[in-house]
Short mmCIF file of C-alpha atoms and ligand atoms in Angstrom, two decimals:
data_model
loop_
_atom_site.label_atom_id
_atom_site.label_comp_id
_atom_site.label_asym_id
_atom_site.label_seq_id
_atom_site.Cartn_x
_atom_site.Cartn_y
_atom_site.Cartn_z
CA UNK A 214 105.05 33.82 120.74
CA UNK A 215 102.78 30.87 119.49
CA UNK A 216 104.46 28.50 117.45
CA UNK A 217 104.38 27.93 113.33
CA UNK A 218 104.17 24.70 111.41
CA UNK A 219 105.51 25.54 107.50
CA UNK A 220 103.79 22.97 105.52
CA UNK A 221 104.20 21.64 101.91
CA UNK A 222 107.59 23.21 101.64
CA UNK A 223 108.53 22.50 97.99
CA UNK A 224 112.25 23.02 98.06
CA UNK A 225 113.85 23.70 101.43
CA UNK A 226 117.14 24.96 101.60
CA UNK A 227 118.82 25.61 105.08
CA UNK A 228 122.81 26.21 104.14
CA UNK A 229 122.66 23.87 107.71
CA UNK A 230 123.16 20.18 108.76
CA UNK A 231 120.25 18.85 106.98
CA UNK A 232 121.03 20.58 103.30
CA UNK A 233 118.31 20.67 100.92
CA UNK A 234 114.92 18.83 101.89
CA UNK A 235 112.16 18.16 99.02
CA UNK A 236 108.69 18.05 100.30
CA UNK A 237 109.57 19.76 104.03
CA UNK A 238 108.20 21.09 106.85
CA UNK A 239 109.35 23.71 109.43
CA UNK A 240 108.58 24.04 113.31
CA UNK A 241 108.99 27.70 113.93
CA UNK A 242 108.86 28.38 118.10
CA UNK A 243 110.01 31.72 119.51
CA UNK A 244 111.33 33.13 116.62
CA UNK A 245 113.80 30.19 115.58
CA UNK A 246 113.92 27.26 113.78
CA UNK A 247 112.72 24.33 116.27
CA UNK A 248 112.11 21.42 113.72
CA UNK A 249 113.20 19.99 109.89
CA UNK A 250 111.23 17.48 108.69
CA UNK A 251 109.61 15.61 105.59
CA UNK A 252 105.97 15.80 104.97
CA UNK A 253 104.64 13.12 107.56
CA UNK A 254 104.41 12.85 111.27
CA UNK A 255 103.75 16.90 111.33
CA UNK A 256 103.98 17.85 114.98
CA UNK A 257 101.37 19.68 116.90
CA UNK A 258 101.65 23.73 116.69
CA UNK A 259 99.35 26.98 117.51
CA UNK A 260 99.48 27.91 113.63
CA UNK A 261 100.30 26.78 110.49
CA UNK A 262 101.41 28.61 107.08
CA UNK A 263 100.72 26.06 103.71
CA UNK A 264 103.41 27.40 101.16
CA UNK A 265 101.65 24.90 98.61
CA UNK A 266 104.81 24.08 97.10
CA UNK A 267 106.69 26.76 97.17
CA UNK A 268 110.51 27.18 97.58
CA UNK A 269 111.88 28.62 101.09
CA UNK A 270 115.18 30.07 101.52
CA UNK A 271 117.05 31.75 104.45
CA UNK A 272 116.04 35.43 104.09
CA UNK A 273 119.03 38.14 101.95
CA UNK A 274 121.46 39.19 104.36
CA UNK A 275 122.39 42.33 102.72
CA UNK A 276 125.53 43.31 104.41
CA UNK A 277 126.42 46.45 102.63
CA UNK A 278 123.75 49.82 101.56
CA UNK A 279 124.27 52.99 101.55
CA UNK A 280 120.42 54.21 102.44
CA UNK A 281 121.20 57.23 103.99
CA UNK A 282 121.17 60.24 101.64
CA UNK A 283 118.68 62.41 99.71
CA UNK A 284 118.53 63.27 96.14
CA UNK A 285 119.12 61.36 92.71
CA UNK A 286 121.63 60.82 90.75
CA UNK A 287 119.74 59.68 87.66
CA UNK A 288 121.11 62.34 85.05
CA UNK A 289 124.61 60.95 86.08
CA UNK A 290 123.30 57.26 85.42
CA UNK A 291 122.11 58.93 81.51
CA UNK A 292 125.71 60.23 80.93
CA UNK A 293 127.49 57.20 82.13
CA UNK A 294 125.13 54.84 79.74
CA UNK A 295 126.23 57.85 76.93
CA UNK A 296 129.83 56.86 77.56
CA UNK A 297 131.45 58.93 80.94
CA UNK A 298 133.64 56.82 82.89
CA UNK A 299 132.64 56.52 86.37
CA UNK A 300 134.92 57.92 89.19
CA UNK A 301 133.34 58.16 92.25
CA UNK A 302 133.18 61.75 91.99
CA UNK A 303 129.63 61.79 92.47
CA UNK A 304 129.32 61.11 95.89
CA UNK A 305 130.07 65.10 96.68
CA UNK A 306 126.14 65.41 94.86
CA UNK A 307 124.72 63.19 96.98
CA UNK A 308 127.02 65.01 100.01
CA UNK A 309 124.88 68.39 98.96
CA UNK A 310 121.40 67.17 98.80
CA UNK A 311 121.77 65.00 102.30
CA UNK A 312 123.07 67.88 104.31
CA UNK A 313 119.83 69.71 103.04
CA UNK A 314 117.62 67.50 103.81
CA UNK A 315 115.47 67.89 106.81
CA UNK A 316 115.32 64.40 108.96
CA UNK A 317 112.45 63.46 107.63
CA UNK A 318 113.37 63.47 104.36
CA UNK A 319 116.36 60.95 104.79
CA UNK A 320 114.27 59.00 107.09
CA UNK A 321 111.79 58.29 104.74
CA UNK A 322 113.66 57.62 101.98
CA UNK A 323 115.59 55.30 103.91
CA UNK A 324 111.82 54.01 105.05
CA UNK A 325 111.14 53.40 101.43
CA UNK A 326 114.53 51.34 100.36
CA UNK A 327 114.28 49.19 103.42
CA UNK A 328 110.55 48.54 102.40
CA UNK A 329 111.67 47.63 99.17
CA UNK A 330 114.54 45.05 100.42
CA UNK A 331 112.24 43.87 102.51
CA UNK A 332 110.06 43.07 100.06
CA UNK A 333 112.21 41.08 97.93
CA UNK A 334 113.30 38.73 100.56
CA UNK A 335 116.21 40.93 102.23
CA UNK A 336 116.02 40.17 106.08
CA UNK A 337 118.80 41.67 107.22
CA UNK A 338 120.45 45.17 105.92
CA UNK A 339 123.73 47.24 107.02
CA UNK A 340 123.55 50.55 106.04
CA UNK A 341 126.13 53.22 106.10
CA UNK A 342 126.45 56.65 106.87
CA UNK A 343 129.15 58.46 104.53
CA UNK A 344 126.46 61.37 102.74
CA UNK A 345 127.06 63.38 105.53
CA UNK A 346 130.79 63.85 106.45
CA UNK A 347 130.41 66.63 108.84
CA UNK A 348 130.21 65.31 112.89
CA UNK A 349 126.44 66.67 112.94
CA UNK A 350 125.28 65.36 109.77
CA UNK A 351 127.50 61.63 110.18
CA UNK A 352 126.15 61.16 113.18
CA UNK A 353 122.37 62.42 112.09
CA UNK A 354 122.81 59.90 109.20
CA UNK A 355 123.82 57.29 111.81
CA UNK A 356 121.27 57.85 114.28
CA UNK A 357 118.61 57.80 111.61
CA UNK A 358 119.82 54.30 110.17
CA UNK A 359 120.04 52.76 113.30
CA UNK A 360 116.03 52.75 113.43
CA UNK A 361 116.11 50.57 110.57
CA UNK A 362 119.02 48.00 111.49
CA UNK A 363 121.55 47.28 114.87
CA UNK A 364 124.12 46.70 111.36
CA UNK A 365 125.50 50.54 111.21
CA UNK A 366 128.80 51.49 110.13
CA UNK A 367 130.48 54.51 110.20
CA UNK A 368 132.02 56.29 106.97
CA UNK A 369 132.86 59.43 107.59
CA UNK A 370 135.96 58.10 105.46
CA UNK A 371 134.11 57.83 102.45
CA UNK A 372 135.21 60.82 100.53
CA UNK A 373 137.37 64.22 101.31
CA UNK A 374 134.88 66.76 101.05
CA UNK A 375 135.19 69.48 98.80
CA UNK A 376 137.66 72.22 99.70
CA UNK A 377 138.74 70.04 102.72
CA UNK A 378 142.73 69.04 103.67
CA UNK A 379 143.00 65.58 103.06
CA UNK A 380 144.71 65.02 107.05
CA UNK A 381 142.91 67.54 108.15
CA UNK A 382 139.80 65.82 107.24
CA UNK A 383 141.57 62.19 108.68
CA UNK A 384 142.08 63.83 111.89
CA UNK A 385 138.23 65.03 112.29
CA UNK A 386 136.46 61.61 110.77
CA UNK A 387 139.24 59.88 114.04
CA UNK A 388 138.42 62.66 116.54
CA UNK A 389 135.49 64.40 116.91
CA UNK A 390 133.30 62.97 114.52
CA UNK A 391 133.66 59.25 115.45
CA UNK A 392 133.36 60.45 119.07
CA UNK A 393 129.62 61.56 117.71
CA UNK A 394 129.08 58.78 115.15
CA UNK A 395 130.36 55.60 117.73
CA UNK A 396 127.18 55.73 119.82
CA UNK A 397 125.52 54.58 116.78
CA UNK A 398 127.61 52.73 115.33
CA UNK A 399 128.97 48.41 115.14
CA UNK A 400 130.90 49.02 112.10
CA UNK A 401 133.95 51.44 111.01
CA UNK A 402 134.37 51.66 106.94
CA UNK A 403 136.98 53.54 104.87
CA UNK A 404 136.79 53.91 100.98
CA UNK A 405 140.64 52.99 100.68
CA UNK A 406 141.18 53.87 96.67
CA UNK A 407 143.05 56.46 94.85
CA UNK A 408 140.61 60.09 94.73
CA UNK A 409 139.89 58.58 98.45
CA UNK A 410 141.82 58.05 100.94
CA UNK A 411 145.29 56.25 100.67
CA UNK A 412 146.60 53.16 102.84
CA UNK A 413 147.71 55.06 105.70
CA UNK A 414 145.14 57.25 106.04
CA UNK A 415 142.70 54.33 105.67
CA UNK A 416 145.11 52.19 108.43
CA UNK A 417 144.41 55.20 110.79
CA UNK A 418 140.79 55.54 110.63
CA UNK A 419 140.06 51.70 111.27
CA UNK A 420 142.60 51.94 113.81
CA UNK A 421 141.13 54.63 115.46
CA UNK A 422 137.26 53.11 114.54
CA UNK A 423 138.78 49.71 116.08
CA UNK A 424 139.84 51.74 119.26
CA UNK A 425 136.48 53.30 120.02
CA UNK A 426 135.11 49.90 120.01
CA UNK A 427 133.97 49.29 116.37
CA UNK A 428 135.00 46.11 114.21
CA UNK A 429 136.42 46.98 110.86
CA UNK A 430 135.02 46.54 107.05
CA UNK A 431 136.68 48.12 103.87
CA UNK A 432 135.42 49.27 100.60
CA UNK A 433 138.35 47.64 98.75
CA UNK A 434 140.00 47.44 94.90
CA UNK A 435 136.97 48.76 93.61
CA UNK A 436 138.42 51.02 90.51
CA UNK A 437 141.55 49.78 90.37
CA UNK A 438 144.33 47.57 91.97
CA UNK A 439 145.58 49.00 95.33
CA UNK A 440 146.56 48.40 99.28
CA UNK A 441 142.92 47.71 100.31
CA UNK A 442 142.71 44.09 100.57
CA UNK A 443 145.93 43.38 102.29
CA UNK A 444 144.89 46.46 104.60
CA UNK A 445 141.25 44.91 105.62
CA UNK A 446 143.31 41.00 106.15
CA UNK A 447 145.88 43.05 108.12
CA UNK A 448 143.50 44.67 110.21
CA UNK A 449 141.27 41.69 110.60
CA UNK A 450 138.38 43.29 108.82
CA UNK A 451 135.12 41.43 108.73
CA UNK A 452 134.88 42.08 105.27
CA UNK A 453 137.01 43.61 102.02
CA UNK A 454 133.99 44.39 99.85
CA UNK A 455 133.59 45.11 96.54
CA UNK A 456 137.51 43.16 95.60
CA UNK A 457 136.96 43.90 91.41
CA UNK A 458 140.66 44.51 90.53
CA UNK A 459 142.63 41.63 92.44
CA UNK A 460 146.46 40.76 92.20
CA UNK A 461 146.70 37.10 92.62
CA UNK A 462 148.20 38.04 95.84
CA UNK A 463 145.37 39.28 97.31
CA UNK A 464 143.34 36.51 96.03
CA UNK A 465 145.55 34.69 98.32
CA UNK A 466 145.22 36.92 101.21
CA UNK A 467 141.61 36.39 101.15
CA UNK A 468 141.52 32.79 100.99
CA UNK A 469 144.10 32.78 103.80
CA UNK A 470 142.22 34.82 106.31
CA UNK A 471 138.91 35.51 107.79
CA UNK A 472 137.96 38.39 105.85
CA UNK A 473 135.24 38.27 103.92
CA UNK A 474 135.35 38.92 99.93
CA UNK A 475 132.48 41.37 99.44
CA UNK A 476 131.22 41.40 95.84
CA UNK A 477 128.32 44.20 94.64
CA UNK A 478 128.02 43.29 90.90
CA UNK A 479 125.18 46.38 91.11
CA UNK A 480 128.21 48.15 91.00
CA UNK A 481 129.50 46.75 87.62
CA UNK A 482 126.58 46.82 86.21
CA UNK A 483 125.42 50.47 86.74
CA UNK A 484 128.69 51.88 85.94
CA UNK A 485 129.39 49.70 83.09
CA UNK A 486 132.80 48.20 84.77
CA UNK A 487 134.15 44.97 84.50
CA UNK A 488 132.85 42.29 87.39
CA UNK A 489 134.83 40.70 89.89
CA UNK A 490 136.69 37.49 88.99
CA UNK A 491 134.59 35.52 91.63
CA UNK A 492 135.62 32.26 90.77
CA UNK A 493 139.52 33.10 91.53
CA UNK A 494 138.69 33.50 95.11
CA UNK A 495 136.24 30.81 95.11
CA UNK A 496 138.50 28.22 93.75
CA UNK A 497 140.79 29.71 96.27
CA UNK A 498 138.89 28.58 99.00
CA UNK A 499 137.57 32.50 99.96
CA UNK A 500 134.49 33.02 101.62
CA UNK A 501 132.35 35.26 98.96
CA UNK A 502 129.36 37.39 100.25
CA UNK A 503 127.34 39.47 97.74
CA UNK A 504 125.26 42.31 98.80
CA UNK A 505 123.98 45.23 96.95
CA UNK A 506 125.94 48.24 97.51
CA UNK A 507 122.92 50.03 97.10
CA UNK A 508 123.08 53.64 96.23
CA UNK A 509 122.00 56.22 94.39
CA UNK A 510 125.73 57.05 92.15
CA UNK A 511 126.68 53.28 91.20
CA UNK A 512 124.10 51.41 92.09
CA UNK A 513 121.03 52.00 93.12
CA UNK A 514 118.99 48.68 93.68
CA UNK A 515 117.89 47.01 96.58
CA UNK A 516 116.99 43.34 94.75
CA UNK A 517 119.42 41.02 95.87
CA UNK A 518 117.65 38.45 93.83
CA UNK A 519 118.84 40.78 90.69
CA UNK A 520 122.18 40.44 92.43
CA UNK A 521 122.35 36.70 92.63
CA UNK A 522 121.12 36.44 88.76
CA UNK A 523 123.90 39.01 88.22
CA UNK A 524 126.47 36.89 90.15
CA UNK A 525 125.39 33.42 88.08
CA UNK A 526 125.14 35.21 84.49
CA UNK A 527 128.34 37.08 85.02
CA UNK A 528 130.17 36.08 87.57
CA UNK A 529 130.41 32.57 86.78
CA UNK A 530 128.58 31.67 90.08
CA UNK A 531 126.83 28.65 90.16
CA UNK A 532 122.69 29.52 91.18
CA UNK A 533 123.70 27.23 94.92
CA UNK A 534 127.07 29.40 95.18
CA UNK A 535 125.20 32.67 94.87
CA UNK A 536 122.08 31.79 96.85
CA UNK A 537 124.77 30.81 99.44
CA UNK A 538 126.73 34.28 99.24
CA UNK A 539 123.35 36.17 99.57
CA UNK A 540 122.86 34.81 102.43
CA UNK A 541 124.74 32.81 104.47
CA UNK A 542 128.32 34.60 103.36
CA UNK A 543 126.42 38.01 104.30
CA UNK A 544 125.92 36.53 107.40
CA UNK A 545 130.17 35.91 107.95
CA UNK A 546 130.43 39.23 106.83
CA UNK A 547 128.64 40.51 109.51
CA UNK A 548 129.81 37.86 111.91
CA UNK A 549 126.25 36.62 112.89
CA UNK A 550 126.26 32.95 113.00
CA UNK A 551 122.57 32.89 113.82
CA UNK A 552 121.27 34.18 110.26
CA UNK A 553 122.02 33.47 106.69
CA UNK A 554 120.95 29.65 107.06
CA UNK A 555 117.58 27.41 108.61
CA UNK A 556 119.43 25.21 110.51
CA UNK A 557 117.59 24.05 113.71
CA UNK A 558 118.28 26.97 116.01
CA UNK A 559 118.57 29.57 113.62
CA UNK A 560 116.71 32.87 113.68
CA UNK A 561 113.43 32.01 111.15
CA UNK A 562 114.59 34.73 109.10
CA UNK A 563 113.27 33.51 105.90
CA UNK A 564 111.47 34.06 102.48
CA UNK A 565 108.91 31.74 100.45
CA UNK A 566 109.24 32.22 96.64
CA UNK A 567 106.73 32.03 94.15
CA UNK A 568 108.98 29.22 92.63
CA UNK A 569 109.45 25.05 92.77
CA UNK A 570 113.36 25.99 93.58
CA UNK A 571 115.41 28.54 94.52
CA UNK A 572 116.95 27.98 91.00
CA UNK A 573 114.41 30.51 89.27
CA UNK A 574 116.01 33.32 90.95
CA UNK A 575 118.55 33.72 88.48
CA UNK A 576 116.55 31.46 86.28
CA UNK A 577 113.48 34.60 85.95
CA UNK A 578 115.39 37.40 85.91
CA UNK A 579 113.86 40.46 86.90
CA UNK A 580 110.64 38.57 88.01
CA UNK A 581 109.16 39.17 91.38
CA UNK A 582 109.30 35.57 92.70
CA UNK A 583 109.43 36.86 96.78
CA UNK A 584 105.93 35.26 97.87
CA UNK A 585 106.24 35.88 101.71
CA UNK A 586 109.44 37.05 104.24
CA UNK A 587 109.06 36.15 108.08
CA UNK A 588 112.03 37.65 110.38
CA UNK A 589 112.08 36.33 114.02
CA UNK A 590 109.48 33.97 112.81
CA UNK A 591 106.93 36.76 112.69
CA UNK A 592 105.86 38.14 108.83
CA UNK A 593 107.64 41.23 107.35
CA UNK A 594 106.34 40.93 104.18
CA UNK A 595 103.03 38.89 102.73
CA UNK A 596 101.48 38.91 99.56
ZN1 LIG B 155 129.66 50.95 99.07
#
């Protein structure tokens, strides 16, 4: 791979060593970062890219999507906005219309929302299964998103499916169907909430996930107060994710542990819920990611920019804080130490903004300020 000299870098920020430069340059050789420096003494390269002043930022590490599925769930979105309360309910629509979908429906619908992230600055996506929730059509859904990403996870334990014995179902989502789904598979995922599955039926599917080889992430305290949190810290879960209904304790927990404190204010905002109290666990010392939760019941976006103006507006997150989270705390959600910031060494996964500063992300709402993405150094996306 020839090597890439990023010139008249308004704004750098690398999360790294060196912070935020004014007026940088980059040295991009075999897909990583190989120099930081200011605007003189450029070093020799094959190529160079003139951002003419633009911002760069490490690209969105969005470390939780739901891509997989077919069908829409807009008509739902109408009657929530006309005052239904959301209860996750949904997801057996979405379980229909996936399981009649040929493959090349879900694969190019999955096509079109990684296109999308892609194109506003997302450089990394997990995606889940959990549409499915029959061994054929989990592990389909699986082997379909693993074209797209190496960040799968399995959740088959996303919701009991209609007309389906609650342990009956356990037993089949920790036999035969992560037998079929583990092949394709890094992650294991449970929805651990009440009209899901409970704490011990949640404990046995990560154990059983965690057995076969996969490492552990919960959807977590998303409606309501419950076992979730203290389940992902006890189980060493890479991430608790969504965490909008928090007991102090768990706060705690969070800040006391490795696992990572999820938030998906999509969620919130398309289902007209109150957000997380992010500054609790920030204050507490937790390590915050955000990611979208995109999907198409409670929120269907793929923008993590819309996420990080979310995140500042409502959340209380200061612009640095939620730049930071959309990247770099995706990153320790997924446990990849080599993406999320620009230090020297670093995958050059990044994205150029139309934009002096990173700042206007949550400054211009809504605005498409993603100028260019490069992953591995080579471009994804260019204008
Ligand atoms: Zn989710």
């Amino acid at each position: 791979m020839r090597s890439l000299l990023i010139t008249n870098i308004g704004e750098l920020t690398t999360h790294g060593p060196q912070g935020t430069v004014q007026h940088a340059a980059m040295v991009v050789d075999e897909g990583r970062v190989a120099w930081i420096g200011g605007a003189g003494h450029l070093p020799m390269t094959d190529e160079r890219l003139d951002v003419e002043g633009r911002a760069v930022i490490p690209g969105f590490v969005d470390s939780h999507a739901h891509l997989v599925f077919a069908g829409s769930r807009a008509a739902e979105f109408a009657a929530r906005m006309a005052g239904q309360p959301y209860t996750g309910g949904g997801i057996r629509t979405t379980v229909s219309a996936t399981r009649a979908a040929s493959d090349e429906t879900l694969r190019a619908n999955t096509a079109r929302l990684v296109g999308e992230a892609r194109r506003q600055g997302t450089t990394t996506l997990e995606i889940k299964s959990g549409y499915g929730l029959t061994v054929a059509d989990e592990e389909r859904s699986l082997r379909i998103a693993a074209e797209f990403t190496t960040e799968t996870t399995f959740l088959g334990a996303h919701v009991v499916p209609a007309d389906t014995d609650p342990d009956e179902y356990v037993r089949l989502v920790c036999g035969d169907m992560l037998k079929a789904a583990a092949p394709y598979a890094r992650w294991v995922d449970v929805f651990c909430e009440r009209g899901a599955f409970d704490a011990e039926q949640a404990r046995t599917v990560l154990r059983a996930g965690i057995d076969a080889g996969l490492r552990a992430r919960v959807h977590a305290n998303q409606l309501a107060q419950g076992p979730g949190v203290q389940l992902a810290v006890e189980l060493g879960a890479a991430s608790a994710d969504h965490c909008t209904h928090l007991s102090d304790a768990d706060v705690k927990a969070l800040a006391d542990s490795g696992t990572v404190a999820t938030l998906l204010p999509g969620a919130e905002f398309s289902t007209r819920s109150p957000y997380p109290d992010a500054r609790a666990l920030l204050d507490a010392g937790a390590t915050v990611a955000l990611a979208t939760d995109c999907n198409p019941g409670s929120s269907y976006t793929t923008s993590m920019p819309f996420c990080i103006a979310l995140a500042v507006r409502e959340m209380r997150m200061t612009p640095a804080e939620a730049l930071w989270a959309a990247t770099a705390g995706g990153a320790e959600a997924l446990r990849d130490n080599e993406i999320g910031h620009l230090s020297v060494g670093a995958r050059a996964d990044l994205a150029v903004l139309d934009a002096p500063s990173f700042l206007h992300l949550a400054y211009r709402p809504g605005v498409p300020l993603v100028h260019t993405v490069l992953r591995n150094g080579e471009p994804l996306c260019t204008p």
